[in-house]
Every structure is written in C-alpha cells, then in structure tokens.
mmCIF file of C-alpha atoms and ligand atoms in Angstrom:
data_model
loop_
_atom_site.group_PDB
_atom_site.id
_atom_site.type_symbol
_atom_site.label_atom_id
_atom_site.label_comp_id
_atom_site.label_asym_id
_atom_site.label_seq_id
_atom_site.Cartn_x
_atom_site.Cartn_y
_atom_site.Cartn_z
ATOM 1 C CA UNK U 1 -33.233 -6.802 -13.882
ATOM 2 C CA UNK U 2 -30.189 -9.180 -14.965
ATOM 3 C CA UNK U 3 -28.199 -5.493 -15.984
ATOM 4 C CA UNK U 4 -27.778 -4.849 -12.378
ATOM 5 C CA UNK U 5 -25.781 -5.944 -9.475
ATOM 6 C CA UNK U 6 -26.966 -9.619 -8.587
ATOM 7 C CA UNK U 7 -28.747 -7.917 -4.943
ATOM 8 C CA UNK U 8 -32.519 -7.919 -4.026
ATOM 9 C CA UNK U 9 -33.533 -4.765 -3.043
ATOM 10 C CA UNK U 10 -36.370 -4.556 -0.187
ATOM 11 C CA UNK U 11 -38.331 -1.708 -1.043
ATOM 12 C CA UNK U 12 -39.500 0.104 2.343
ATOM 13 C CA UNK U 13 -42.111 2.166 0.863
ATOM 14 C CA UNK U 14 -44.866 1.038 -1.239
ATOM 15 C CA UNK U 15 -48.625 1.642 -0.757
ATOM 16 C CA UNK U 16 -51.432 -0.677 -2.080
ATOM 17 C CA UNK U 17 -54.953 0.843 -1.959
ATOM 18 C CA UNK U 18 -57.117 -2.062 -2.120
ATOM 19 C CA UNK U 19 -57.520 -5.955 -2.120
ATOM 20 C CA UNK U 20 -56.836 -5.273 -6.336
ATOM 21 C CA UNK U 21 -53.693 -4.288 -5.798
ATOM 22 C CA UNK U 22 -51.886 -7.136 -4.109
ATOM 23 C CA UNK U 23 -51.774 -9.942 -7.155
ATOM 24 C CA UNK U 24 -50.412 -6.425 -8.703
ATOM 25 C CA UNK U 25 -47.820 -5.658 -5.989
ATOM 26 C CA UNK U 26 -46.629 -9.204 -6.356
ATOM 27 C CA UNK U 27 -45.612 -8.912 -10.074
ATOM 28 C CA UNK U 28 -43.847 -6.180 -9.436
ATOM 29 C CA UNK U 29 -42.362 -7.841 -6.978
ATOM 30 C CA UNK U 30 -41.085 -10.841 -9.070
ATOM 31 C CA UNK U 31 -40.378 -8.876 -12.031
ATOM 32 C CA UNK U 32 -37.959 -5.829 -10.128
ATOM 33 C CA UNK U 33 -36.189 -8.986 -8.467
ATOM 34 C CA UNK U 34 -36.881 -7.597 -5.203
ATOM 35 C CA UNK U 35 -36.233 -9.094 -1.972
ATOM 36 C CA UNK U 36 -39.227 -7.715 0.370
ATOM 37 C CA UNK U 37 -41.958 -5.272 0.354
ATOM 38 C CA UNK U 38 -43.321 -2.585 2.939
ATOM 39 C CA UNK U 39 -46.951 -1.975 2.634
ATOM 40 C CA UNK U 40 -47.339 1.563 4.331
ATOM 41 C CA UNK U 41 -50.868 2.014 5.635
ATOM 42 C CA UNK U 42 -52.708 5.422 4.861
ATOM 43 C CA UNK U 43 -55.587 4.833 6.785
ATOM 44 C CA UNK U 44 -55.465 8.509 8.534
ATOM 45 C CA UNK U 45 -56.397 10.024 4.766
ATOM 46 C CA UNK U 46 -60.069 9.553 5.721
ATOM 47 C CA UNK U 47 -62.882 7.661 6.183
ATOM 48 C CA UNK U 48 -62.547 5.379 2.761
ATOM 49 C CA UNK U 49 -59.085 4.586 3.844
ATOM 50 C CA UNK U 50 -60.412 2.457 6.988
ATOM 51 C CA UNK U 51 -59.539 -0.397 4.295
ATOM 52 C CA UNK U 52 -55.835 0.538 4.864
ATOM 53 C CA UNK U 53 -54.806 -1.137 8.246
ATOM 54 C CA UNK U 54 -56.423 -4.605 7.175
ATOM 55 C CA UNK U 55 -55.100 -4.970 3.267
ATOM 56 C CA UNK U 56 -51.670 -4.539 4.697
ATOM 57 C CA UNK U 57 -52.119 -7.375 6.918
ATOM 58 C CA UNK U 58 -54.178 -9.462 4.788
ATOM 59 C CA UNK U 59 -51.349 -9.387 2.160
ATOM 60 C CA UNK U 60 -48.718 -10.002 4.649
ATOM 61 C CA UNK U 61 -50.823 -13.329 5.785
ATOM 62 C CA UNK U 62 -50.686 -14.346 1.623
ATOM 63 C CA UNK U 63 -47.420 -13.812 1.239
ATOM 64 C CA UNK U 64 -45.445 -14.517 4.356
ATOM 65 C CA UNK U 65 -41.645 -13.882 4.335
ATOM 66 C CA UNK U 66 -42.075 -10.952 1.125
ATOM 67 C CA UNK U 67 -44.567 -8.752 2.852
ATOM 68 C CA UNK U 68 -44.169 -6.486 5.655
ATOM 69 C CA UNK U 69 -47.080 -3.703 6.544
ATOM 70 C CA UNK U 70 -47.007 -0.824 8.851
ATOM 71 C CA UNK U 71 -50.157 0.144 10.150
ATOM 72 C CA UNK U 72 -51.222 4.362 10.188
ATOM 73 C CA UNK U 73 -53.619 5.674 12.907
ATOM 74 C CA UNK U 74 -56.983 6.801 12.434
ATOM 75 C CA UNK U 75 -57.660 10.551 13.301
ATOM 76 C CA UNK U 76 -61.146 11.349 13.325
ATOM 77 C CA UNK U 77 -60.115 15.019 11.779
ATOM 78 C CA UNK U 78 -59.277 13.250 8.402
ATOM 79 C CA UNK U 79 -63.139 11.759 7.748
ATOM 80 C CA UNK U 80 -66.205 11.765 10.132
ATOM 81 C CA UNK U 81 -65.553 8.184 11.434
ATOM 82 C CA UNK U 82 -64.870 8.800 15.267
ATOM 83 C CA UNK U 83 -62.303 6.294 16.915
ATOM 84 C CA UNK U 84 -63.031 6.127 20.865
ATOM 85 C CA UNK U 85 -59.538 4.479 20.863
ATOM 86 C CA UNK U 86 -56.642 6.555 21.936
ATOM 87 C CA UNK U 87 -53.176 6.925 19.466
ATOM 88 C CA UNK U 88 -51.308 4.538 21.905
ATOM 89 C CA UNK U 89 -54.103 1.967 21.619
ATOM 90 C CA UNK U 90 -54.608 1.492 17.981
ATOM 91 C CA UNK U 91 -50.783 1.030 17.479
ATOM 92 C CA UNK U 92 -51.218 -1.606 20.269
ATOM 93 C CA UNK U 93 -53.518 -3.653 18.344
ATOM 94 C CA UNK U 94 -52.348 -2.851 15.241
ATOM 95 C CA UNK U 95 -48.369 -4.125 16.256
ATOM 96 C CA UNK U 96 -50.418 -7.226 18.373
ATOM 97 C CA UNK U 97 -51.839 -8.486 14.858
ATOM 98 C CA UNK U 98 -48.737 -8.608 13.357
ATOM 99 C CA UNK U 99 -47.463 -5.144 11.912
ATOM 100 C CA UNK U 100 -44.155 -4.560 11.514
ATOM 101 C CA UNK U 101 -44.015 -1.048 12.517
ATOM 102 C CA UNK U 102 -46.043 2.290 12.074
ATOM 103 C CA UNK U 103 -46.589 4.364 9.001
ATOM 104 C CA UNK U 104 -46.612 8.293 9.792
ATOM 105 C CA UNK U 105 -47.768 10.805 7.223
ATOM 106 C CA UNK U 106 -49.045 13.456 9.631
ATOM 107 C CA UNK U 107 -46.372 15.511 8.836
ATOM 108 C CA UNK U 108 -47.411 16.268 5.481
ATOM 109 C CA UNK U 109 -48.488 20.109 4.958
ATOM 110 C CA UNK U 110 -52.420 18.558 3.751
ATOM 111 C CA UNK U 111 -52.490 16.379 6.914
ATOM 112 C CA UNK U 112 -50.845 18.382 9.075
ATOM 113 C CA UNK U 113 -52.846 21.351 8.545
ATOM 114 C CA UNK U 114 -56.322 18.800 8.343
ATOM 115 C CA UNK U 115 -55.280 17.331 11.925
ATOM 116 C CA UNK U 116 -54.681 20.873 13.066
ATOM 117 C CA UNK U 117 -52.436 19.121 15.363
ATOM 118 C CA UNK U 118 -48.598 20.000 15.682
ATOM 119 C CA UNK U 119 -46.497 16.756 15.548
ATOM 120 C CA UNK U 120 -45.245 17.380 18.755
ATOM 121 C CA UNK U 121 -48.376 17.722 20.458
ATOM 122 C CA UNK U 122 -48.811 16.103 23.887
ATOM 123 C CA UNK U 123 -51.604 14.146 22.905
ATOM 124 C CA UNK U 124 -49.257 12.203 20.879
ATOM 125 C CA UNK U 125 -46.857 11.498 23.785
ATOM 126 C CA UNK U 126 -48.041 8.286 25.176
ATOM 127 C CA UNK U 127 -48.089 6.870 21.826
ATOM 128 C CA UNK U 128 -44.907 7.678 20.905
ATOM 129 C CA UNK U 129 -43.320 6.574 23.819
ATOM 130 C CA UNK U 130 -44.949 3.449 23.333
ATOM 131 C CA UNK U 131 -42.998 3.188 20.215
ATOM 132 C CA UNK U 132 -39.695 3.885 21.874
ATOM 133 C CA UNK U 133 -39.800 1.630 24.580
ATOM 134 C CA UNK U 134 -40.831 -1.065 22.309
ATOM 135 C CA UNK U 135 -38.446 -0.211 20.026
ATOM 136 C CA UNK U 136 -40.837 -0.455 16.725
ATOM 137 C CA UNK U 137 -39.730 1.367 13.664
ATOM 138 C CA UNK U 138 -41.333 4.224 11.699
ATOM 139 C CA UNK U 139 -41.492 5.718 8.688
ATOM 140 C CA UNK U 140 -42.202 9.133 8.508
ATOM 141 C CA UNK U 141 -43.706 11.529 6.059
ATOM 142 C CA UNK U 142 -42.503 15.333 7.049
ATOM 143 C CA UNK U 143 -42.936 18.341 5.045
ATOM 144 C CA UNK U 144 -42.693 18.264 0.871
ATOM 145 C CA UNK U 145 -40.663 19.861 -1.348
ATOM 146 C CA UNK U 146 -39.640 23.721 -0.811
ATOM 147 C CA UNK U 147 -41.132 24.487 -4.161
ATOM 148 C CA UNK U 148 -44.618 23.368 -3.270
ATOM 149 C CA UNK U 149 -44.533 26.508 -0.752
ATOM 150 C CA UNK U 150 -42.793 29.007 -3.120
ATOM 151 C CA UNK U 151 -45.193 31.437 -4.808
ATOM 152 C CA UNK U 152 -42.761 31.732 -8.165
ATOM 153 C CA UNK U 153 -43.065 27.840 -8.420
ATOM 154 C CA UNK U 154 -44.376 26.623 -11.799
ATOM 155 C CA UNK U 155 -48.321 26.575 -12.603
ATOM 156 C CA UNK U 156 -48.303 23.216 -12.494
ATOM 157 C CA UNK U 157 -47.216 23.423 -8.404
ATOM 158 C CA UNK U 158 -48.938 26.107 -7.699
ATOM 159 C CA UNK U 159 -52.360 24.734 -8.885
ATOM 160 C CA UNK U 160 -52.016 21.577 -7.989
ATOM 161 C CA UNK U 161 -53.201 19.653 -4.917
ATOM 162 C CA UNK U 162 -50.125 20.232 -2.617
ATOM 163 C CA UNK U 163 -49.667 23.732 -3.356
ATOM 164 C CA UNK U 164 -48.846 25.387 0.655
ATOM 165 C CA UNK U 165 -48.059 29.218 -0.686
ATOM 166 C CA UNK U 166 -51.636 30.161 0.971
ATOM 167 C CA UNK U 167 -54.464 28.798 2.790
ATOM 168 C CA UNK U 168 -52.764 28.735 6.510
ATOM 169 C CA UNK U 169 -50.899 25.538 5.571
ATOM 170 C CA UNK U 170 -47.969 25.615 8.570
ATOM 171 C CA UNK U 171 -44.169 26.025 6.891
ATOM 172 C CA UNK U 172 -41.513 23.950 5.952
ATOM 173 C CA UNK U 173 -39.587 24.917 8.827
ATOM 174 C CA UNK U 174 -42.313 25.131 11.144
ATOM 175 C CA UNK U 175 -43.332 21.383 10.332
ATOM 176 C CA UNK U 176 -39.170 20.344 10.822
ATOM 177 C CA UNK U 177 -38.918 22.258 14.255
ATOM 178 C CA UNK U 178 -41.842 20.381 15.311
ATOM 179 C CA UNK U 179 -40.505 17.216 14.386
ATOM 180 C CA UNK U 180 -37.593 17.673 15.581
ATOM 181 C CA UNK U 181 -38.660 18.752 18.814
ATOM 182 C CA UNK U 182 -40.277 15.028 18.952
ATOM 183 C CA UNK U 183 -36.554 13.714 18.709
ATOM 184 C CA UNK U 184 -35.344 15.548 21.480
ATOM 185 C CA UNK U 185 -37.915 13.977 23.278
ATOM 186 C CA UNK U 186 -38.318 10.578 22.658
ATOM 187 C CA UNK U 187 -34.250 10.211 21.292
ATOM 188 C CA UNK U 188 -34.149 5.927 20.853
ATOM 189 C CA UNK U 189 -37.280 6.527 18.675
ATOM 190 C CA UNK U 190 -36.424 4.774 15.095
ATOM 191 C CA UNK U 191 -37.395 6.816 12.562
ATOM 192 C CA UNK U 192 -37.115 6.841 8.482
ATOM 193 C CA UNK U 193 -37.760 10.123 7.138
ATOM 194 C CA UNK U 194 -39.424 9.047 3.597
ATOM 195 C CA UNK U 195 -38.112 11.342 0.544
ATOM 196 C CA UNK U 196 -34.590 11.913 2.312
ATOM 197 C CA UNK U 197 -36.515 14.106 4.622
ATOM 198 C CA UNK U 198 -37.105 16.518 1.617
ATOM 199 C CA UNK U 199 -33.536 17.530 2.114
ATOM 200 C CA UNK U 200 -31.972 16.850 -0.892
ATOM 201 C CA UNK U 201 -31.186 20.414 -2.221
ATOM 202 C CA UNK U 202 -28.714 20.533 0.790
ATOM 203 C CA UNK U 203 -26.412 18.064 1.888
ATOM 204 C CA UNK U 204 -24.806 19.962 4.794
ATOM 205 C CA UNK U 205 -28.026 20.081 6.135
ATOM 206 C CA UNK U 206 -29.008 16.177 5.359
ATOM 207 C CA UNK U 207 -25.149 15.717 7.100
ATOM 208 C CA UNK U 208 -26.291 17.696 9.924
ATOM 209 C CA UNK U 209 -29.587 16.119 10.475
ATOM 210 C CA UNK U 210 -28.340 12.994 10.333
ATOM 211 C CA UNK U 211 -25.510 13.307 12.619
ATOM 212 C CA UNK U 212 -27.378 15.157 15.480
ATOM 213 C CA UNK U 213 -30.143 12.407 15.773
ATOM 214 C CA UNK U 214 -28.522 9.138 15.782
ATOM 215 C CA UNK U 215 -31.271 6.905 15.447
ATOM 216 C CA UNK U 216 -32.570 8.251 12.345
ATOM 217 C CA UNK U 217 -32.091 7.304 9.026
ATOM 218 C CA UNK U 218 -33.509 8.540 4.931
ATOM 219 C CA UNK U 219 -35.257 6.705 2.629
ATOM 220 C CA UNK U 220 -34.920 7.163 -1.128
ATOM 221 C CA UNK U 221 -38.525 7.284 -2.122
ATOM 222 C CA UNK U 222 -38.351 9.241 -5.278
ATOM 223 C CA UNK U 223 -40.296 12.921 -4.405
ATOM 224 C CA UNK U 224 -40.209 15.008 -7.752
ATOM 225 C CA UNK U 225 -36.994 16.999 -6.952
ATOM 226 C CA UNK U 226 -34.760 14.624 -5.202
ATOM 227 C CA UNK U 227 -32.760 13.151 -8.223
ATOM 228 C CA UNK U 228 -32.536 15.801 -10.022
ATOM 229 C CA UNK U 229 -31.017 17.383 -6.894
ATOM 230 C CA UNK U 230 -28.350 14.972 -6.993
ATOM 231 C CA UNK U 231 -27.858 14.596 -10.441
ATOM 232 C CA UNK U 232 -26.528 18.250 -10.289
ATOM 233 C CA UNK U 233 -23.775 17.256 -8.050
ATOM 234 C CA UNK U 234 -22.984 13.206 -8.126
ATOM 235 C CA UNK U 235 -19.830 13.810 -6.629
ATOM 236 C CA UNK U 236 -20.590 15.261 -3.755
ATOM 237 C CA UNK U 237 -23.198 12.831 -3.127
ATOM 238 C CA UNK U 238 -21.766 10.118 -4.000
ATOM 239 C CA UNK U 239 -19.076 10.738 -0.569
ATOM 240 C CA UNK U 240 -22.854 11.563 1.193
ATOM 241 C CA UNK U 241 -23.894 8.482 -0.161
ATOM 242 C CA UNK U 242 -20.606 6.574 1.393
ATOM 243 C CA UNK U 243 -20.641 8.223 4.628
ATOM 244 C CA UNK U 244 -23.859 7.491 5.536
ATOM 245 C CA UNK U 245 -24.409 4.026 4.069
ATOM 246 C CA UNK U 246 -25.699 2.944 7.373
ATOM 247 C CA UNK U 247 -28.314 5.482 6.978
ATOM 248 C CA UNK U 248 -30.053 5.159 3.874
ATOM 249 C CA UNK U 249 -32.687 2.884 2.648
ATOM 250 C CA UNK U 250 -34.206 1.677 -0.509
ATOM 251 C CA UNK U 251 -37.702 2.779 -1.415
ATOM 252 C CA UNK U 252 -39.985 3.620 -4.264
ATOM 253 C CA UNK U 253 -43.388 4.737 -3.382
ATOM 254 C CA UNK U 254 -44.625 2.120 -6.223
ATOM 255 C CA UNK U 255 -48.661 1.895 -5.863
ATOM 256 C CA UNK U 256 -50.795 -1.379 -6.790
ATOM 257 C CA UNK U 257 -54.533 -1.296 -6.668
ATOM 258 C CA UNK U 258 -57.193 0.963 -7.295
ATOM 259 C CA UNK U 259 -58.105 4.153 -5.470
ATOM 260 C CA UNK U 260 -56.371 7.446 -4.416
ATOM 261 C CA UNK U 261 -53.493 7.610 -6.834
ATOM 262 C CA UNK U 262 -52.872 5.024 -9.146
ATOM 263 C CA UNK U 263 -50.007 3.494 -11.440
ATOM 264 C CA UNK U 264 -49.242 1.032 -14.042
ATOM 265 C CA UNK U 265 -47.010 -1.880 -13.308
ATOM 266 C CA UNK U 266 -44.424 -1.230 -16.071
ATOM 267 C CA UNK U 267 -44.132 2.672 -14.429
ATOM 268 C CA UNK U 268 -43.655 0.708 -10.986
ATOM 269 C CA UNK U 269 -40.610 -1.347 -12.628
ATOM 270 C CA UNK U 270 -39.256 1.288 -14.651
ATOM 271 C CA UNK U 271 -38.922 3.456 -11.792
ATOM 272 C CA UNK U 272 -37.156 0.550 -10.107
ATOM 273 C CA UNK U 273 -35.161 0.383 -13.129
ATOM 274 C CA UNK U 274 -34.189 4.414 -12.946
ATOM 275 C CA UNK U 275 -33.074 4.092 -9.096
ATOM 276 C CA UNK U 276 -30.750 0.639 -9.644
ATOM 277 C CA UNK U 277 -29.264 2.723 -12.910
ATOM 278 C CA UNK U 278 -28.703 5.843 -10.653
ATOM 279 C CA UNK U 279 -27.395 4.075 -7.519
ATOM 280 C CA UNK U 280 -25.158 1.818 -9.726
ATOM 281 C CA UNK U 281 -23.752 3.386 -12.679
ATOM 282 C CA UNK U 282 -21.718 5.974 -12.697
ATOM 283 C CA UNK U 283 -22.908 7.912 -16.203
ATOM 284 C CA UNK U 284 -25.380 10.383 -17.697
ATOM 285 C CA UNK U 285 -29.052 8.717 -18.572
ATOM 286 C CA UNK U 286 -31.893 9.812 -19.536
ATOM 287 C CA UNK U 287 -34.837 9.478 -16.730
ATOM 288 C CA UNK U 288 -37.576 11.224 -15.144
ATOM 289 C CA UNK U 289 -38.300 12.987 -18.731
ATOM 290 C CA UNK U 290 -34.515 14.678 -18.434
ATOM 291 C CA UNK U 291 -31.023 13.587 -17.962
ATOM 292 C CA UNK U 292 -29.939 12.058 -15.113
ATOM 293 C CA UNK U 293 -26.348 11.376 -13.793
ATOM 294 C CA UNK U 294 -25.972 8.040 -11.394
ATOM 295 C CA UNK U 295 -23.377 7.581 -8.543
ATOM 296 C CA UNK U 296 -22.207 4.418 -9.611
ATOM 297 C CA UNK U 297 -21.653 3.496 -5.800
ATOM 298 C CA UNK U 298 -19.525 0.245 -5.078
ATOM 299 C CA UNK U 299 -21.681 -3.365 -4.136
ATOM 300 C CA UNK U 300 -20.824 -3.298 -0.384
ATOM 301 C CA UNK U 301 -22.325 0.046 -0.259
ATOM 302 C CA UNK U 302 -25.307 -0.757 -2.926
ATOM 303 C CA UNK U 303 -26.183 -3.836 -0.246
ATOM 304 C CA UNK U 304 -26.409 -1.711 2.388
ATOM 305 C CA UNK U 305 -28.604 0.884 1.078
ATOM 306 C CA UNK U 306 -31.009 -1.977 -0.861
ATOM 307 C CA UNK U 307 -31.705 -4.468 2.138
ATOM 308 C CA UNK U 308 -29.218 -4.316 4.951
ATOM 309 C CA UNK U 309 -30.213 -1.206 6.428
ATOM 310 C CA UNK U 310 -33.728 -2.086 6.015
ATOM 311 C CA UNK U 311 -33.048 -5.789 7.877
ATOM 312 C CA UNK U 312 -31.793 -3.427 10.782
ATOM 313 C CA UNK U 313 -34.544 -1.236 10.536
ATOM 314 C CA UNK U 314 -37.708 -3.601 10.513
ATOM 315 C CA UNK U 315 -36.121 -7.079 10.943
ATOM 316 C CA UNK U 316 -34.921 -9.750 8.920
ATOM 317 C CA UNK U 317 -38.062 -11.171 8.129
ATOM 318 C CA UNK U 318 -41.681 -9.645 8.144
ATOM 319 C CA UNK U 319 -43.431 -10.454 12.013
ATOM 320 C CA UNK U 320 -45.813 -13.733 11.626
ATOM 321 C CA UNK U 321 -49.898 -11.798 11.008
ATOM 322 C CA UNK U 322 -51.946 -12.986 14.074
ATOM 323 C CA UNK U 323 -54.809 -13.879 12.278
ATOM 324 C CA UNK U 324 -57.813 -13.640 14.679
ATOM 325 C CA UNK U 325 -56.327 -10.195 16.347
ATOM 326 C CA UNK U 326 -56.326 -9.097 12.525
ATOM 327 C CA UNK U 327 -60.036 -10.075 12.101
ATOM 328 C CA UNK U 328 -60.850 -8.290 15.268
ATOM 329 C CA UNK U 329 -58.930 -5.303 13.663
ATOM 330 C CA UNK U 330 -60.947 -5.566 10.353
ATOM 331 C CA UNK U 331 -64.223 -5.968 12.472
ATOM 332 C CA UNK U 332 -63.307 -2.861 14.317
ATOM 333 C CA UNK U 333 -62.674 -1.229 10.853
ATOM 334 C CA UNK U 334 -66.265 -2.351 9.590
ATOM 335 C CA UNK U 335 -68.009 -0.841 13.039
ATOM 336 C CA UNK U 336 -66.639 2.718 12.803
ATOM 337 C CA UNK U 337 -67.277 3.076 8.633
ATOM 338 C CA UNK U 338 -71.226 2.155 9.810
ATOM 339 C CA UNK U 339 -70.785 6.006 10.916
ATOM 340 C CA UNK U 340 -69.785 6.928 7.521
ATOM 341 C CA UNK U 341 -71.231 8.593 5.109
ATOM 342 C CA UNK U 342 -69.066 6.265 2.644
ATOM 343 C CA UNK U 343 -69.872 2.837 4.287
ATOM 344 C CA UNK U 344 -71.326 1.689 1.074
ATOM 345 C CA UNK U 345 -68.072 2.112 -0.514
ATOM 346 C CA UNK U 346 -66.101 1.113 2.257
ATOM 347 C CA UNK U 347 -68.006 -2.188 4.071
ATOM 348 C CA UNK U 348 -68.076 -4.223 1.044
ATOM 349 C CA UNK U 349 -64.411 -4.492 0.480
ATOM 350 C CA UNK U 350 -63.789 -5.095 4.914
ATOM 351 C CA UNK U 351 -66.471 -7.944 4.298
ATOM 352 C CA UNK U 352 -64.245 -9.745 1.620
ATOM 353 C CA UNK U 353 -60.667 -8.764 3.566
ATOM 354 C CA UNK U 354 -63.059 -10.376 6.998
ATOM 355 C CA UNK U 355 -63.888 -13.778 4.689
ATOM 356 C CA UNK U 356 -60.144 -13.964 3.437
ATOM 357 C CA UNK U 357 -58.746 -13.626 6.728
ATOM 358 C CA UNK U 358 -61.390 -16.451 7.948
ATOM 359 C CA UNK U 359 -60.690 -18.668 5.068
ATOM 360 C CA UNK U 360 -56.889 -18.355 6.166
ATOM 361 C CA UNK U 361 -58.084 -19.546 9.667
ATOM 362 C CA UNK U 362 -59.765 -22.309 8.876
ATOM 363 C CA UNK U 363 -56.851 -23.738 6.843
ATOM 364 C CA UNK U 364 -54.862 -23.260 9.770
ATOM 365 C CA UNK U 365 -57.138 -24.995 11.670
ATOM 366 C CA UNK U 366 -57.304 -28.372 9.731
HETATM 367 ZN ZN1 ZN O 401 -45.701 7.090 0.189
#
C-alpha cells in the first residue's frame, strides 16, 4: 500500500467465519499494511454460528497485539439451541475471557424481525447497563439501506435476501426510534453505528445524530450505497468528514474463512485499496464498478479516522485472552450445539478451537 499515506489503519469491522479464515485474515492483514483487526462475532445468526464467540478469541490468543474480537449474544430465536444464560451473563463471560467489547447486529431488519424483540426491550436492560457502567464498547448493526425497504428498488433488491418492502419486517424508522430510545436511556453507553448508521444519503441528519448523542460515533464499513452517496457531494462531506473527525472510524467488513458469506483475499485488499484512495485523494476514480470521487482529507484527519478514534474506542492494544475462561466458553459452546440439529456440523470445529486453546495452555504452562 506504499501509494498511500505512511498510517496503519485498524480496521474495526471484519468477520471471520471459521478456524480457515484466520491464516486468511492475517494476509490481509500484512498485505493492506494495517495496524489492528476487530473480529466481530455473529454468533446470534443461529445455531451453526455457536463457532463465533470462540474463533474470535482463539485468533486473538495467536496473534496477540493485532487481534481484537467482540463477542455477539446467543438468542435462542435465531436457531433451536436454548441458552439458560441471561443477556447480561454471556457478555460477562464473554468480556471475562478476554473480549474487547460486544458485537450487536440485532438491529438488522432479518434479526430484528427473527428476535421479534424491539431493541429497546426491557429484557435487554440489565445487559446493557452492564455495558455502561463498565464502560465496554459496541458496535452496532441498525437498520440497512432505505432502498432495501422501497418497493420501486431494483430486482436485484427486491429479490434478494434483505428485501423489507413486505413480510412484517419493522421500518427503517421504527428500528432508529427504538434505538434511539436505548440512548436516552443508557446515555455513557459507547456505541459505533457500523455503515455510518445507514445515514449517508443525509448529512444533516448524520450531523444531527451525532451531535445529540455524544458518545456515539460511525464507522465506514462500506454498505452498497454509502460511497456512492458521498461521491455525489465530496465537498460537503469532506467539511462532515472534518467536523467530526473524532467521530469516525475505519472499517471494511472484509470476511476470511469459509461459511455464511465469503470473499477472496485480493477483493478484501482491493476494497482496502478503494477506501485509502477515497479518504486520501482528492480526484475522480473508478471503484465499486462506477466512478468514484475521494475527499482527499489532510493526514491529521486521515490518522484520526484510521486508528486514533478506534484506540479511544476499544483501547490501545487488544485485552490479554484468558485462556481457561475461553475454554470454559468453547465448552459451553459445544454443550448447547448437542441440542442442535446441526451439531455434526458444528462440534467438530469447537473440538479443534477446545485442543488449540489447550495446546496454548500448556505452552504457557512450561
Ligand atoms: Zn459486518
């Protein structure tokens, strides 16, 4: 990446789906010239995500000081595994073994609507709270872009697998007054909104946003429409951008590993490539299959938005894993998928993550 400013990113938002996926994620890593990783858990998209919690940690145990991981709760609504532990206690455990903070996407229209529970629901309280008084960060999925709910949207949208313009899914606004309703409550909670909060097609209301909840902040994980949104108007963004340097983080959504939704490692880096030559140039390019126009925004700014704000946001350096709590999390992991109708698929995998973790402890131990 020698073309671009001589700063390491830390990307906030990555996903890895399985064990595969980590030797993966770390050449990405080394060839984007990036400073950190986040590993966001998905475990609440069912039961053969139970993997989620542990491959975060295990790769943050291989590759201490590069890898952070935030853990995701398990709702039994999103599979058939049943957890008897409550939303406050499996962040507990999870933050005790060493995540760095948690990974929310309950406040996308699928999930949302699968939980059947708003995101302001009082069963959610004590976990929250828990959150805010221990000041641990999290990054939040909420809502999608307005064109997955808009019946003229193109057929690719509309029959696709996030397509909200029927089947009861709640609406866009519905989803925001809910979350918002969560900041009122709990106002020190940290929060990163992933995809700019899906409010790129309107900066007064991204200004807004940001300046009635303090503690909140944007990340720039590429959704479909967001660059194209500011590619129509780099000026005005670009003073966005400036004004709220504090406020916005770098992050790609990049995916290693097999499973849900996967991606080559030259499309990981060449989307890292697109953001750095949007962010830092200040000229038409082609990206995205159209053209592009970057915001050519000034280093102090750039090293804000690529690892400063993150440092602030999740610490300087990932937490240390604690190794046996993380083997009593992966054992917990391999009891509830022995309710699953998947276990076969999902056990085998928890076994290996449960000998890696024990190989790691016995090294320790001599
Ligand atoms: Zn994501």
């Amino acid at each position: 990446m020698s073309d671009f400013m001589e700063i390491q990113p830390s990307d906030c938002h990555v996903h890895v789906w399985g064990l595969d996926g980590v030797p993966d994620l770390m050449e990405i890593v080394s060839a984007s010239g990036l400073r950190s990783v986040t590993i966001l858990s998905a475990a609440l998209m069912g039961d053969k995500s139970l993997n989620q919690n542990c491959v975060g940690l295990l790769a943050k145990a291989l590759h201490p000081g590069t890898i952070y991981s935030f853990g995701c709760l398990w709702h039994p609504r999103t599979g058939t595994v049943q957890d008897p532990l409550s939303y406050e206690e499996q962040a507990r455990g999870l933050i005790e073994a060493g995540c760095d903070g948690m990974k929310m996407l309950e406040g996308k229209p699928t999930e949302r609507k699968a939980l059947e529970e708003p995101l302001d629901s009082p069963d959610y309280d004590a976990y929250y709270a828990y959150l805010e008084t221990q000041d641990i960060p999290v990054l939040y999925h909420v809502a999608d872009p307005e064109t997955f709910w808009d019946p003229d949207a193109p057929k690719e949208i509309r029959e696709g697998p996030w397509f909200y313009g029927g089947g009861g899914y709640p609406s866009k606004e519905q989803i925001y007054r809910e979350m918002e309703h969560v900041l009122e409550k709990f106002p020190k909670l940290r929060v990163v909104f992933a995809h700019f909060y899906f409010l790129s097609a309107d900066p007064d209301r991204a200004a807004a946003f940001l300046e009635k909840y303090p503690n909140t902040s944007l990340d720039l994980t590429p959704g479909g429409e967001m660059y194209w949104n500011f590619s129509k108007d780099p000026e005005r963004w670009r003073q966005f951008f400036i004004k709220y340097q504090d406020r916005i983080l770098f992050g790609t959504d990049n995916m290693a590993g097999s499973g849900a939704y996967e991606m080559t490692k030259d499309d990981a880096v060449a989307k890292i490539r697109g953001m750095r030559t949007f962010l830092e140039t200040n000229r038409t390019f082609q990206w995205l299959g159209g053209q592009q126009h970057g915001l050519g925004l000034e280093p102090n700014v750039l090293s804000k938005i690529y690892c400063g704000n993150f440092g602030r946001f999740a610490g300087r350096a990932p937490k240390a894993v604690d190794v046996a709590r993380t083997i009593d999390q992966c054992q917990r992991a391999i009891e509830l998928a022995r309710t699953s109708p998947e276990q076969d698929e999902i056990i085998p995998e928890l076994e290996v993550i449960e000998g890696k973790l024990r190989g790691l402890q016995r090294a320790k131990a001599t």
